[in-house]
PDB file of C-alpha atoms in Angstrom:
ATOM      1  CA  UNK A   1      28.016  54.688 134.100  1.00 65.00           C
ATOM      2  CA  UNK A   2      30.748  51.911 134.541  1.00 75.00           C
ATOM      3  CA  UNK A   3      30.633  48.321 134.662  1.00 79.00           C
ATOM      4  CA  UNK A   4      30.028  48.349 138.570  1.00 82.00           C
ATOM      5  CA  UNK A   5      26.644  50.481 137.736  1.00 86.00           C
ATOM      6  CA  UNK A   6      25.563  48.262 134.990  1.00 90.00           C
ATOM      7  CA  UNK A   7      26.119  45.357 136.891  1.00 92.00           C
ATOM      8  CA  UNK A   8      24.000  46.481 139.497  1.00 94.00           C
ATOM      9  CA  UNK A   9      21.204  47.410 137.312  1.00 96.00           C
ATOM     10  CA  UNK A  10      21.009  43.926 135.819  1.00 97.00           C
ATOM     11  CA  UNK A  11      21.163  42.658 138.735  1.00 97.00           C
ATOM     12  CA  UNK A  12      18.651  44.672 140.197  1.00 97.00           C
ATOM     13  CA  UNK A  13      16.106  44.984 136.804  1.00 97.00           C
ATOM     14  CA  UNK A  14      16.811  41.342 135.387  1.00 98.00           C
ATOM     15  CA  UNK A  15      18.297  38.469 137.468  1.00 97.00           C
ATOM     16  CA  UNK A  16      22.197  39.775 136.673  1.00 96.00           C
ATOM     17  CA  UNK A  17      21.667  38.651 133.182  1.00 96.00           C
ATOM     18  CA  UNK A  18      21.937  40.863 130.328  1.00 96.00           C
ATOM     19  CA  UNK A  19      20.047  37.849 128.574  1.00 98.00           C
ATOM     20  CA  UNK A  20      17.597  38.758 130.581  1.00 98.00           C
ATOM     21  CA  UNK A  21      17.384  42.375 129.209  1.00 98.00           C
ATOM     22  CA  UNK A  22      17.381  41.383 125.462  1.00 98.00           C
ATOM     23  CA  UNK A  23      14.711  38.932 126.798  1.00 98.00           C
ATOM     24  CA  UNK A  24      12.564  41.014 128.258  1.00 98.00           C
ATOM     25  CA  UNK A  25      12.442  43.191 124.527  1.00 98.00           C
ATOM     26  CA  UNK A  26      10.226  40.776 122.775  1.00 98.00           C
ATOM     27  CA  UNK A  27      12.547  40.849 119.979  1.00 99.00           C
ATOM     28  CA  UNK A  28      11.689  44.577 119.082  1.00 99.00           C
ATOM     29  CA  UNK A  29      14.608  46.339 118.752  1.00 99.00           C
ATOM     30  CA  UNK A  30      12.949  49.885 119.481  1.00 99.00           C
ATOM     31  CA  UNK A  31      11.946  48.289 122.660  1.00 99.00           C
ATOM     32  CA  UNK A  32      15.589  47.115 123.979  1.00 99.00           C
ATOM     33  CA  UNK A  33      16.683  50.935 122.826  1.00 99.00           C
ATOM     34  CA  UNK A  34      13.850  52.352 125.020  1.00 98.00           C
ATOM     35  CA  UNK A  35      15.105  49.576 127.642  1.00 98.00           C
ATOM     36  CA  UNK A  36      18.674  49.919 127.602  1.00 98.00           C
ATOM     37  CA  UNK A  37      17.852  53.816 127.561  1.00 96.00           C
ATOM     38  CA  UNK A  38      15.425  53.956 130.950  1.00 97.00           C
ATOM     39  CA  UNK A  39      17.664  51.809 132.985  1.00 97.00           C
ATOM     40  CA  UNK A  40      21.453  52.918 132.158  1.00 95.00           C
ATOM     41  CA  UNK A  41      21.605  56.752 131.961  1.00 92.00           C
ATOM     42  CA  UNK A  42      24.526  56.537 129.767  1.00 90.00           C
ATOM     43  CA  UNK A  43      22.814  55.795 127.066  1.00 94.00           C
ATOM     44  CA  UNK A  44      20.421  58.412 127.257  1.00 94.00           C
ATOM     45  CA  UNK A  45      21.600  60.459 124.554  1.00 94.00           C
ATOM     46  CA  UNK A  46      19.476  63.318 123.561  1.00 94.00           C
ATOM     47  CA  UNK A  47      18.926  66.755 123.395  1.00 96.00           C
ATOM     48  CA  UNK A  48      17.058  69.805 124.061  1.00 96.00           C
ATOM     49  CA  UNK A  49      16.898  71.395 120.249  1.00 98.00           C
ATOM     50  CA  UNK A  50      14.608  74.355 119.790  1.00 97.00           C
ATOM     51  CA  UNK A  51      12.321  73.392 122.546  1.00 97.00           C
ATOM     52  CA  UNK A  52      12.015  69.660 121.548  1.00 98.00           C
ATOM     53  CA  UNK A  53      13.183  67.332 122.896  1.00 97.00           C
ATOM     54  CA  UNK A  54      15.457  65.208 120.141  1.00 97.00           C
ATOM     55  CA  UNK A  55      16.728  61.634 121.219  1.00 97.00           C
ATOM     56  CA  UNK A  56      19.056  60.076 118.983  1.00 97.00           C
ATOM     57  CA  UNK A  57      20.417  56.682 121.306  1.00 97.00           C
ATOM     58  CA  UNK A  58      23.548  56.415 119.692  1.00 96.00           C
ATOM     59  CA  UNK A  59      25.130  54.197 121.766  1.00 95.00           C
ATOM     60  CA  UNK A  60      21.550  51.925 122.663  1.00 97.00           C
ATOM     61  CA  UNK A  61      21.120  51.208 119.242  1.00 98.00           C
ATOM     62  CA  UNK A  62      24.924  49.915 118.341  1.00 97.00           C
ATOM     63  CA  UNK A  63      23.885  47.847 121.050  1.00 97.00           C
ATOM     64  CA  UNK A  64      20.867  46.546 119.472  1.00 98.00           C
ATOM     65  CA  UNK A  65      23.036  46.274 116.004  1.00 98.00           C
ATOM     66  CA  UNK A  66      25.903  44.615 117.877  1.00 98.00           C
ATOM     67  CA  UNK A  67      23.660  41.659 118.803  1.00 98.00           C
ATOM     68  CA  UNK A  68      21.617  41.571 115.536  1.00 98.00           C
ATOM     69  CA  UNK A  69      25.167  41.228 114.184  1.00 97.00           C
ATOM     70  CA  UNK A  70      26.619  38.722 116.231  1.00 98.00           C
ATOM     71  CA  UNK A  71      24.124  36.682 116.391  1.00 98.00           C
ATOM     72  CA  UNK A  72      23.728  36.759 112.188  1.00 98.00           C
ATOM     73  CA  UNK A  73      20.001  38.233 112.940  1.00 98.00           C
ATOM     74  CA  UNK A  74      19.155  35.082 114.772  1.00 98.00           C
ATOM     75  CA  UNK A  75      18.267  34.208 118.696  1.00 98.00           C
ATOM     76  CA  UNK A  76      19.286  36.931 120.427  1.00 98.00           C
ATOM     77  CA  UNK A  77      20.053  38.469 117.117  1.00 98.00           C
ATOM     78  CA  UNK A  78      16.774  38.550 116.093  1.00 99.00           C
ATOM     79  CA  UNK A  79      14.733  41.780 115.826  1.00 99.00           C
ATOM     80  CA  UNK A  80      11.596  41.783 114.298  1.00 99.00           C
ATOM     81  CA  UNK A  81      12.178  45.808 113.602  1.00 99.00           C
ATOM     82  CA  UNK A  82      15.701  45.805 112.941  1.00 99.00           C
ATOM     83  CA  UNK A  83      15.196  47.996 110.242  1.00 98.00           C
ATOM     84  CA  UNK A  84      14.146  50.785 112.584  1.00 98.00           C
ATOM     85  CA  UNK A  85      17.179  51.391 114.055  1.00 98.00           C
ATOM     86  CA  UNK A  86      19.056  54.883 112.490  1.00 98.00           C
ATOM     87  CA  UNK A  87      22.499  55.171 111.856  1.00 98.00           C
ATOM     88  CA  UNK A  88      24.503  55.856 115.100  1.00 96.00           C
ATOM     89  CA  UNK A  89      25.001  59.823 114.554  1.00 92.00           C
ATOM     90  CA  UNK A  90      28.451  60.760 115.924  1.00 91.00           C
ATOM     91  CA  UNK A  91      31.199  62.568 113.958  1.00 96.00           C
ATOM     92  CA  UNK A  92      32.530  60.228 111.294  1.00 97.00           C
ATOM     93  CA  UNK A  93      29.298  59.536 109.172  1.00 98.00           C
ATOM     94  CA  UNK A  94      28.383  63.312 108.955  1.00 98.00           C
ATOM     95  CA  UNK A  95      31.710  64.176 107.907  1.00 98.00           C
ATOM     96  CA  UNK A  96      31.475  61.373 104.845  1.00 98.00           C
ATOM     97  CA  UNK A  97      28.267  62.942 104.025  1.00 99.00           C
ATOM     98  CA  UNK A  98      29.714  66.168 104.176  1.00 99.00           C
ATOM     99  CA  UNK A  99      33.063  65.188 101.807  1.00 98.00           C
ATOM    100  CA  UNK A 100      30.245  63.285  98.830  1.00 98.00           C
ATOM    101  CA  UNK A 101      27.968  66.541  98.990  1.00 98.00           C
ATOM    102  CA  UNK A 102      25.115  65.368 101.038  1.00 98.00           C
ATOM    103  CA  UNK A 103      25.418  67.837 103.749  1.00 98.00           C
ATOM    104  CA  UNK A 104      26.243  71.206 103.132  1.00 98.00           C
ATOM    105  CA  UNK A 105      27.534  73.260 106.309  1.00 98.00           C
ATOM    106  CA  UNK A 106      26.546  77.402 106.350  1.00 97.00           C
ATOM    107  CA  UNK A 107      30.090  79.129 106.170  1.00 98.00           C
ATOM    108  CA  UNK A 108      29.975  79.404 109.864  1.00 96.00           C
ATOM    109  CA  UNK A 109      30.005  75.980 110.677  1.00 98.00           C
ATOM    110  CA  UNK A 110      32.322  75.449 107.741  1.00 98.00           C
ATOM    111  CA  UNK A 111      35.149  77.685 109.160  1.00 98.00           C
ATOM    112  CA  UNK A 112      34.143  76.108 112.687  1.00 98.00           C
ATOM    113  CA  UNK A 113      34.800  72.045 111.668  1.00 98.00           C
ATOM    114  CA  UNK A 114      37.643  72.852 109.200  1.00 98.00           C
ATOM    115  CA  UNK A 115      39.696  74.653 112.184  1.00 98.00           C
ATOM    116  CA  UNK A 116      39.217  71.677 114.344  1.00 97.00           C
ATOM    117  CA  UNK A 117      36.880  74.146 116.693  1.00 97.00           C
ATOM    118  CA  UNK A 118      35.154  72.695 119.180  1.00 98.00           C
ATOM    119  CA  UNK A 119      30.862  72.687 118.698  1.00 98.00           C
ATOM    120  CA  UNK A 120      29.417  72.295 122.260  1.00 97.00           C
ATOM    121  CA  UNK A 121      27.389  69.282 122.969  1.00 96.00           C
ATOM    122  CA  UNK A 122      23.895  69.786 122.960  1.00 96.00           C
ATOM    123  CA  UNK A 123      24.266  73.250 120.883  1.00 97.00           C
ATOM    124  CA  UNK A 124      21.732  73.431 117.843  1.00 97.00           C
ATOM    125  CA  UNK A 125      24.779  72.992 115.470  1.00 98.00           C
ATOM    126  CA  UNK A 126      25.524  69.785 117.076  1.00 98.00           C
ATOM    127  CA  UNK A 127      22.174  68.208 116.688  1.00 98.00           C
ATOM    128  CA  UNK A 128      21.164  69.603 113.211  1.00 98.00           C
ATOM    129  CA  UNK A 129      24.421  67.995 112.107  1.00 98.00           C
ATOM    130  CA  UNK A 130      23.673  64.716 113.966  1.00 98.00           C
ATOM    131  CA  UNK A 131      19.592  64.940 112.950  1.00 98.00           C
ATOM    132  CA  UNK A 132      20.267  65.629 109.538  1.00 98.00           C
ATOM    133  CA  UNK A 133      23.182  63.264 108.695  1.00 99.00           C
ATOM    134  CA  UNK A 134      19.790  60.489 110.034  1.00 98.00           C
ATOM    135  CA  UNK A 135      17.752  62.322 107.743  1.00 99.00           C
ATOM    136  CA  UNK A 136      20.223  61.745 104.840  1.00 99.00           C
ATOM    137  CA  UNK A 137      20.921  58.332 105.173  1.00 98.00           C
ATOM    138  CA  UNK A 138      17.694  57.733 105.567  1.00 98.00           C
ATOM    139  CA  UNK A 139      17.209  59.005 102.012  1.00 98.00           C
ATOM    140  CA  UNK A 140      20.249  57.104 100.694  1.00 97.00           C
ATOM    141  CA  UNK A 141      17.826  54.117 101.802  1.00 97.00           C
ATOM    142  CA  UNK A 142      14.926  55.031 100.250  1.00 97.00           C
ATOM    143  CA  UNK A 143      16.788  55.891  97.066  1.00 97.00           C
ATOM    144  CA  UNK A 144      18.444  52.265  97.073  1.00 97.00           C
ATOM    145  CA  UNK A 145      14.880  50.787  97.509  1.00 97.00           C
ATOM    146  CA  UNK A 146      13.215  52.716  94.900  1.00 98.00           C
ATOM    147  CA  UNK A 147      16.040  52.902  92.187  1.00 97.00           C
ATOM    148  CA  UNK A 148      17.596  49.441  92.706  1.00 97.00           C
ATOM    149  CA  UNK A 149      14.919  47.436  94.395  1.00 96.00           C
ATOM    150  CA  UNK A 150      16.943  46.707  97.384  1.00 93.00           C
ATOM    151  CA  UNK A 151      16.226  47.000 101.132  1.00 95.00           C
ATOM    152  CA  UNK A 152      19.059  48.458 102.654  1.00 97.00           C
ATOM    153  CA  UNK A 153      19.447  48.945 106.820  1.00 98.00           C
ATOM    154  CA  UNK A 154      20.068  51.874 107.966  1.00 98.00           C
ATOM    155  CA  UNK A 155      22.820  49.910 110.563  1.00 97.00           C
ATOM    156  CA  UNK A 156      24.596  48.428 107.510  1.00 97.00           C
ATOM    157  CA  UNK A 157      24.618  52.144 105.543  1.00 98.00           C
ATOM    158  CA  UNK A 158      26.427  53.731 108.817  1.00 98.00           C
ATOM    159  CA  UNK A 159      29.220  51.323 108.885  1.00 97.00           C
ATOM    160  CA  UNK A 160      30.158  51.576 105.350  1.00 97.00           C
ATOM    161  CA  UNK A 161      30.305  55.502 105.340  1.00 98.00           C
ATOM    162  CA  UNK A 162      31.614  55.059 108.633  1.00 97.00           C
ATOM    163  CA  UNK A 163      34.944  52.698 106.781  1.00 97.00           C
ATOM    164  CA  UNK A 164      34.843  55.194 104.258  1.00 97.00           C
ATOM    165  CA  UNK A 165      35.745  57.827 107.258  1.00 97.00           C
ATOM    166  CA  UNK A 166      38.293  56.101 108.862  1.00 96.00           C
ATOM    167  CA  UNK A 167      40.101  55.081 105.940  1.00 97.00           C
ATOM    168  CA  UNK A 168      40.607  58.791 105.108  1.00 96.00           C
ATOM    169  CA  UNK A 169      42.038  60.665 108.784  1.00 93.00           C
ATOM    170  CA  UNK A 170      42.232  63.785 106.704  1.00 95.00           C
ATOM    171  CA  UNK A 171      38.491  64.448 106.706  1.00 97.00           C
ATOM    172  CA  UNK A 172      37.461  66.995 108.445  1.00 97.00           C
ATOM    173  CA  UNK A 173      34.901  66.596 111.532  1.00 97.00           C
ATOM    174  CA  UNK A 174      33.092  68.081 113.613  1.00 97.00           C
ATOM    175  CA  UNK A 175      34.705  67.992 117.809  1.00 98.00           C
ATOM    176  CA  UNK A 176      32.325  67.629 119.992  1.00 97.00           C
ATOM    177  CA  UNK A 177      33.185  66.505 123.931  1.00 96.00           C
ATOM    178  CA  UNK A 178      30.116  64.460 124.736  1.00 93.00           C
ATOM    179  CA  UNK A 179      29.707  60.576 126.817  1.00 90.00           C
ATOM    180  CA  UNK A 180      27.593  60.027 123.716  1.00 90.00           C
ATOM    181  CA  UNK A 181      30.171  59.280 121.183  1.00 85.00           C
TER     182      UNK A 181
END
């Protein structure tokens, strides 16, 4: 989808106003992923994974964090359920999880991300990678919570492993051609 098509759709779904959109959320944050989602196919980012259906909304939810973080969590910034939104599962975070420990790759997949291979889009390797590296920072949050008393987002976890990534362009990651990420 390009800017053309977007523009269209706002103008079509919500006066040409992308204020409009983050309007019409009620300041949930789930519910301006699940807009942004149903009216731009772009961000439609999911799966089929063992006969489930798997969304992950990568690029709807660094929407929804882009706001909350311009906006210092205020106005338009505001989401009462910020704090629902995942880490944005791409290549860079699971390959930080992978380099502390967290994830551990079968040999297979090993030998597949450390020769640069390409992992299909879509392909169960792809999304346990992606649905796992959720699962762990998930954990990492509960951990924080329960061990230091502090409330972490799952937003602000994803952009520290993902510095710790880019800082380091010898890590190995997974290559995956895909409009998602």
């Amino acid at each position: 989808m390009n800017g053309h098509e977007v523009g269209l759709e706002l103008e079509r779904s919500f006066g040409g106003k992308a204020s409009n959109l983050v309007k019409a959320c009620g300041n949930s944050a789930l519910s301006l992923v699940a807009l942004v989602a149903k009216h731009f196919p772009g961000f439609r980012d999911h799966s089929l994974y063992k006969g489930h259906q798997v969304f992950f909304y990568k690029r709807a939810q660094i929407f929804v964090a882009d706001l909350w973080n311009a906006f210092k969590g205020k106005g338009f910034g505001f989401f009462y359920d910020i704090s629902s939104i995942t880490i944005f599962a791409d290549y860079i975070v699971p390959a930080v999880l992978r380099e502390l420990g967290i994830l551990k790759y079968s040999l297979f997949l090993s030998r597949s991300v450390d020769s640069n291979g390409e992992i299909g889009s879509g392909t169960e390797e792809e999304v346990e990678i992606r649905a796992c590296s959720i699962y762990a920072v998930e954990k990492m949050r509960e951990l924080l919570k329960s061990k230091y008393g502090k409330e972490v987002l799952s937003l602000e976890l994803d952009l520290w492993l993902w510095c710790c990534g880019v800082k380091k362009p010898s890590l190995k990651h997974h290559r995956t051609l895909s409009i998602y990420y």
